Coordinates of C-alpha atoms in Angstrom, one line a residue:
M160 CA 63.7 -5.1 -140.5
D161 CA 63.8 -1.6 -139.6
E162 CA 62.8 1.3 -141.6
K163 CA 66.0 2.2 -142.9
S164 CA 66.1 -1.3 -144.4
R165 CA 62.8 -1.0 -145.9
R166 CA 63.5 2.4 -147.5
N167 CA 66.7 0.9 -149.2
I168 CA 64.9 -2.4 -150.4
W169 CA 62.2 0.1 -151.8
Q170 CA 64.6 2.2 -153.3
S171 CA 66.5 -0.9 -155.0
V172 CA 63.0 -1.9 -156.6
R173 CA 62.2 1.3 -158.0
I174 CA 65.4 1.4 -159.8
G175 CA 65.4 -2.2 -161.0
V176 CA 62.0 -1.6 -162.4
A177 CA 62.9 1.8 -163.9
L178 CA 66.0 0.1 -165.6
I179 CA 63.7 -2.8 -167.0
G180 CA 61.3 -0.2 -168.1
T181 CA 64.1 1.8 -169.9
V182 CA 65.4 -1.5 -171.8
L183 CA 61.6 -2.8 -172.8
V184 CA 61.5 0.6 -174.2
V185 CA 64.7 0.4 -176.1
Y186 CA 63.9 -3.3 -177.2
G187 CA 60.3 -2.4 -178.6
I188 CA 61.5 0.6 -180.5
C189 CA 64.4 -1.6 -182.1
V190 CA 62.4 -4.6 -183.0
N191 CA 59.3 -2.2 -183.6
Q192 CA 57.1 -3.8 -181.1
A193 CA 54.8 -1.4 -179.9
L194 CA 53.7 -3.7 -176.9
W195 CA 57.0 -3.7 -175.5
T196 CA 57.1 0.2 -175.9
A197 CA 54.1 0.4 -174.3
V198 CA 55.1 -1.8 -171.0
G199 CA 58.1 -0.3 -170.8
F200 CA 56.7 3.3 -170.9
A201 CA 53.9 2.2 -168.3
S202 CA 57.0 0.9 -166.2
V203 CA 59.0 3.8 -166.0
L204 CA 55.9 6.1 -165.6
L205 CA 54.9 4.1 -162.7
V206 CA 58.1 4.2 -160.9
Y207 CA 58.0 8.1 -161.7
Y208 CA 54.8 8.2 -160.1
L209 CA 55.2 6.2 -156.9
T210 CA 58.7 7.9 -156.4
F211 CA 57.0 11.4 -157.1
R212 CA 54.0 10.4 -154.4
S213 CA 56.7 9.0 -152.1
N214 CA 58.4 12.6 -152.0
R215 CA 55.1 14.2 -151.6
L216 CA 54.3 12.4 -148.5
R217 CA 57.7 12.8 -147.1
E218 CA 57.5 16.2 -147.6
A219 CA 54.0 16.6 -146.3
W220 CA 55.2 14.6 -143.3
F221 CA 58.2 17.0 -142.8
N222 CA 56.2 19.8 -143.0
H223 CA 53.9 18.6 -140.7
S224 CA 56.7 17.9 -138.1
M225 CA 58.0 21.4 -138.7
T226 CA 54.7 23.0 -137.9
T227 CA 54.2 21.0 -134.8
V228 CA 57.7 21.6 -133.9
V229 CA 57.2 25.6 -134.6
R230 CA 53.8 25.5 -132.6
N231 CA 55.2 23.9 -129.7
I232 CA 57.9 26.4 -129.5
E233 CA 55.7 29.0 -129.8
R234 CA 53.3 27.9 -127.2
A235 CA 56.2 27.3 -125.1
N236 CA 57.2 30.7 -125.7
N237 CA 54.2 32.2 -124.7
Y238 CA 53.6 30.2 -121.9
A239 CA 57.0 31.2 -120.6
V240 CA 56.7 34.6 -121.1
Q241 CA 53.1 34.5 -119.2
R242 CA 53.9 32.7 -116.4
I243 CA 57.4 33.8 -115.9
P244 CA 57.4 35.8 -112.3
I245 CA 58.5 39.0 -114.1
G246 CA 55.8 41.6 -115.2
I247 CA 56.7 42.5 -118.8
G248 CA 55.2 45.7 -120.6
V249 CA 56.1 46.6 -124.2
F250 CA 55.9 50.4 -124.9
D251 CA 56.2 52.4 -128.4
K252 CA 58.2 55.4 -129.2
E253 CA 55.1 57.8 -128.0
G254 CA 54.7 55.7 -125.1
H255 CA 51.9 53.7 -125.5
L256 CA 51.6 50.3 -124.3
Q257 CA 52.0 47.7 -127.1
W258 CA 51.9 44.5 -125.2
R259 CA 52.2 43.3 -121.8
N260 CA 52.0 39.7 -120.0
R261 CA 49.4 39.0 -117.0
L262 CA 51.8 39.4 -114.4
F263 CA 52.5 43.2 -115.7
N264 CA 48.9 44.2 -115.5
E265 CA 48.2 42.6 -111.9
Y266 CA 51.4 44.8 -110.8
V267 CA 50.3 48.2 -111.9
T268 CA 47.0 47.6 -110.4
V269 CA 45.2 49.3 -113.4
D270 CA 43.6 48.1 -116.3
A271 CA 45.8 48.6 -118.8
P272 CA 44.8 47.7 -122.6
S273 CA 46.8 48.1 -125.6
G274 CA 47.4 52.0 -126.4
T275 CA 47.3 53.0 -122.7
A276 CA 49.9 55.7 -122.2
L277 CA 52.7 55.0 -119.4
E278 CA 52.0 57.8 -117.4
K279 CA 48.4 56.4 -116.9
I280 CA 50.3 52.8 -115.4
L281 CA 53.2 54.3 -113.9
P282 CA 52.4 58.1 -112.9
P283 CA 55.4 60.8 -113.2
P284 CA 57.5 62.1 -112.5
E285 CA 59.6 59.3 -111.4
N286 CA 58.3 57.3 -114.2
N287 CA 58.6 59.7 -117.0
F288 CA 58.9 57.9 -120.5
A289 CA 60.8 60.8 -122.2
T290 CA 63.5 60.1 -119.3
L291 CA 62.9 56.4 -119.2
R292 CA 63.7 56.0 -123.2
L293 CA 67.2 58.1 -123.0
R294 CA 69.1 54.8 -121.7
D295 CA 68.9 51.7 -120.3
A296 CA 68.4 51.7 -116.6
E297 CA 67.3 50.1 -113.3
K298 CA 65.6 51.5 -109.9
Q299 CA 63.1 50.5 -107.7
I300 CA 59.4 52.0 -107.7
K301 CA 56.6 51.8 -105.4
I302 CA 52.9 50.9 -106.6
G303 CA 50.6 50.9 -103.7
D304 CA 52.1 49.2 -100.7
R305 CA 54.5 46.7 -102.7
I306 CA 58.1 47.4 -104.1
Y307 CA 59.5 46.5 -107.4
Q308 CA 62.8 46.4 -109.3
M309 CA 62.1 47.9 -112.5
L310 CA 64.6 47.2 -115.5
V311 CA 64.1 49.4 -118.4
R312 CA 65.5 48.3 -121.7
R313 CA 65.3 50.4 -125.0
I314 CA 64.3 48.3 -128.1
Q315 CA 64.3 48.8 -131.6
I316 CA 60.8 48.3 -132.9
T317 CA 61.7 49.1 -136.9
D318 CA 64.5 49.2 -139.1
D319 CA 65.1 52.9 -138.3
P320 CA 66.6 53.3 -134.9
A321 CA 66.6 56.8 -134.6
D322 CA 63.0 57.0 -135.8
D323 CA 61.4 54.4 -133.9
T324 CA 62.5 53.3 -130.6
G325 CA 60.5 51.9 -127.9
I326 CA 61.2 50.4 -124.3
V327 CA 60.5 47.4 -122.4
L328 CA 60.0 47.0 -118.7
Y329 CA 60.5 44.4 -116.7
L330 CA 58.9 44.5 -113.1
T331 CA 60.0 41.9 -110.3
D332 CA 58.5 42.0 -106.9
I333 CA 60.8 42.6 -104.0
T334 CA 58.7 43.6 -101.5
D335 CA 59.0 40.4 -99.0
R336 CA 62.9 40.6 -99.9
Q337 CA 62.9 44.7 -99.0
R338 CA 60.8 44.0 -95.9
Q339 CA 63.5 41.0 -94.7
K340 CA 66.1 43.4 -95.4
R341 CA 64.4 46.0 -93.3
R342 CA 64.0 43.9 -90.6
Y343 CA 67.4 42.4 -90.3
E344 CA 68.8 46.2 -90.6
D345 CA 66.2 47.3 -87.7
G346 CA 67.5 44.4 -85.7
R347 CA 71.3 45.3 -86.1
P348 CA 72.7 45.6 -82.7
V349 CA 74.0 49.0 -81.5
V350 CA 76.2 49.7 -78.8
A351 CA 76.4 53.0 -77.0
Y352 CA 78.0 54.5 -73.9
V353 CA 76.3 56.8 -71.7
Q354 CA 78.5 59.1 -69.6
F355 CA 77.3 61.4 -66.5
D356 CA 79.6 64.3 -67.8
N357 CA 79.4 66.7 -64.9
Y358 CA 79.2 64.0 -62.2
D359 CA 81.8 65.8 -59.8
D360 CA 80.2 69.4 -60.2
A361 CA 76.8 68.1 -59.8
M362 CA 77.6 66.2 -56.7
K363 CA 79.7 69.3 -55.0
G364 CA 77.8 70.6 -51.9
L365 CA 75.1 67.5 -51.8
N366 CA 74.7 65.0 -48.9
E367 CA 74.9 61.3 -48.8
N368 CA 70.9 61.0 -49.2
E369 CA 70.8 63.7 -51.9
R370 CA 73.6 62.1 -53.9
A371 CA 71.7 58.8 -53.9
S372 CA 68.7 60.6 -54.9
L373 CA 70.3 62.2 -58.1
L374 CA 71.9 58.9 -59.2
V375 CA 68.6 57.4 -58.9
D376 CA 67.1 59.8 -60.9
V377 CA 69.6 59.9 -63.5
T378 CA 69.3 56.1 -63.9
K379 CA 65.8 56.0 -64.0
A380 CA 65.9 58.8 -67.0
I381 CA 68.4 56.5 -68.9
G382 CA 66.2 53.2 -68.1
G383 CA 63.2 55.0 -69.4
W384 CA 64.7 55.8 -72.8
V385 CA 66.3 52.0 -72.7
D386 CA 62.8 51.0 -72.4
E387 CA 61.3 52.7 -75.0
V388 CA 63.8 51.6 -77.5
H389 CA 63.5 47.9 -75.9
G390 CA 67.2 48.1 -75.4
Y391 CA 69.3 47.1 -72.4
F392 CA 71.8 48.8 -70.1
Q393 CA 74.1 48.2 -67.4
K394 CA 75.7 50.8 -65.1
C395 CA 79.5 50.2 -65.1
T396 CA 80.7 52.9 -62.5
E397 CA 79.0 55.6 -60.7
D398 CA 79.3 58.0 -63.9
L399 CA 79.1 55.3 -66.7
Y400 CA 76.4 53.0 -68.5
V401 CA 76.5 50.6 -71.3
V402 CA 73.4 50.5 -73.3
G403 CA 72.6 48.0 -76.0
L404 CA 69.8 48.6 -78.5
S405 CA 68.7 48.1 -82.1
W406 CA 69.4 50.0 -85.1
K407 CA 65.7 50.8 -85.3
G408 CA 65.8 52.0 -81.6
L409 CA 68.8 54.2 -82.6
N410 CA 66.8 55.9 -85.7
E411 CA 63.7 56.2 -83.6
T412 CA 66.1 58.3 -80.9
I413 CA 67.5 60.3 -83.7
G414 CA 63.9 61.2 -84.8
K415 CA 63.0 62.4 -81.7
K416 CA 66.6 64.1 -81.3
F417 CA 67.5 62.2 -77.9
P418 CA 64.8 63.4 -75.6
V419 CA 66.8 61.8 -72.7
L420 CA 69.2 64.7 -72.8
D421 CA 66.4 67.0 -72.0
K422 CA 65.1 64.7 -69.1
I423 CA 68.5 64.6 -67.7
R424 CA 68.6 68.4 -67.6
E425 CA 65.6 68.9 -66.0
I426 CA 66.6 67.1 -62.8
K427 CA 66.6 69.5 -60.0
T428 CA 69.6 69.5 -57.1
S429 CA 70.1 71.7 -54.3
S430 CA 73.4 72.7 -55.7
R431 CA 71.4 74.3 -58.7
I432 CA 73.6 72.5 -60.9
N433 CA 71.8 70.4 -63.3
P434 CA 73.2 67.0 -64.3
T435 CA 74.0 66.5 -68.0
I436 CA 75.1 63.5 -69.8
S437 CA 77.1 62.6 -73.2
I438 CA 76.3 59.7 -75.4
G439 CA 78.7 57.9 -77.7
V440 CA 77.1 55.5 -80.3
G441 CA 78.9 52.7 -82.2
A442 CA 76.4 51.6 -84.7
V443 CA 78.8 50.1 -87.4
G444 CA 81.7 47.4 -87.1
K445 CA 82.1 43.9 -87.9
N446 CA 81.5 42.7 -84.4
L447 CA 80.5 44.1 -80.9
S448 CA 84.1 44.8 -80.1
E449 CA 84.6 46.9 -82.8
M450 CA 81.6 48.7 -82.6
S451 CA 82.3 49.2 -78.6
Q452 CA 85.5 50.7 -79.3
K453 CA 83.8 53.5 -82.2
A454 CA 81.4 54.1 -79.2
Q455 CA 84.2 54.8 -76.6
A456 CA 85.8 57.2 -79.4
S457 CA 82.2 58.7 -80.3
L458 CA 82.1 59.5 -76.7
D459 CA 85.7 61.0 -76.3
L460 CA 84.7 63.2 -79.1
A461 CA 81.5 64.4 -77.2
L462 CA 83.2 65.0 -73.9
G463 CA 86.0 66.8 -75.8
R464 CA 83.3 69.1 -77.3
G465 CA 82.0 69.9 -74.0
G466 CA 79.7 67.0 -73.3
D467 CA 75.7 67.2 -73.1
Q468 CA 75.3 66.0 -76.6
A469 CA 74.9 63.0 -78.5
G470 CA 73.3 64.4 -82.2
R471 CA 76.3 65.0 -83.6
V472 CA 78.4 62.2 -82.5
V473 CA 75.7 60.0 -83.9
D474 CA 75.6 61.9 -87.4
A475 CA 79.5 61.3 -87.7
D476 CA 78.7 57.6 -86.9
Q477 CA 75.9 57.4 -89.6
R478 CA 78.2 59.0 -92.3
A479 CA 80.8 56.4 -91.6
R480 CA 78.3 53.8 -92.7

């Protein structure tokens, strides 16, 4: 027999006993028999007591069950907040720390007990509290050698939002993601065309040996630059080279202001006309073919400006990116 059936039977018994007791009370009063009246009252009181006790037990069981559920929910919430892979810090309207989870303490790398000012946890001016509490925001910050995505959310601590508005900071460690992104960006292929732009003028008046020597020196200078950036180059014609390098190598070259241009100019010839080169870079494109087209367009632009240059061509390509 299941619980519901037993409960229904017990309910029927109680109702039956209560009815019999009531009848006995009425009968005893009518025939003036105190015994029957007492028995009837006793039956009714017994049913009332058992019903009251059953209800109290059921209420106690229900309260215990609800307390257990609420406690489990609180424990689950606390566990989730403490174990969630996001650092969480709550600050009041004055910028003092009110609460933080374990990961927040680990991320900020300082001991931050309750009451600590935000400026002592995340130094200004990037993390000025007066600025952060103006509006919800999201930005990247750096703490030590780690990079974090910081989400700022305003919260209402009291019933008066104008009087008391604090903020919650959510910190997510994105260091590995950013490093992977940087590795991807640094490894992106770049195509460059290098033109010996005053080839005809530099070769005038030179004999065969001097011409060969000049070409070797120019090729060696270009090869030295390509080796420094761990790239690859191929000589297509007497005055044109195709260079393949990485985005990191290109940025290194830009930072050094293309020293290969100076090295080419320093090559001496008996005709006293120093060789020069122009470089066209294609760093942006859906594929190598598109980057090659952009490199050719950049080279044409450099030659149209008189040659012996690369910087402004590369800057234009970077702006396009």
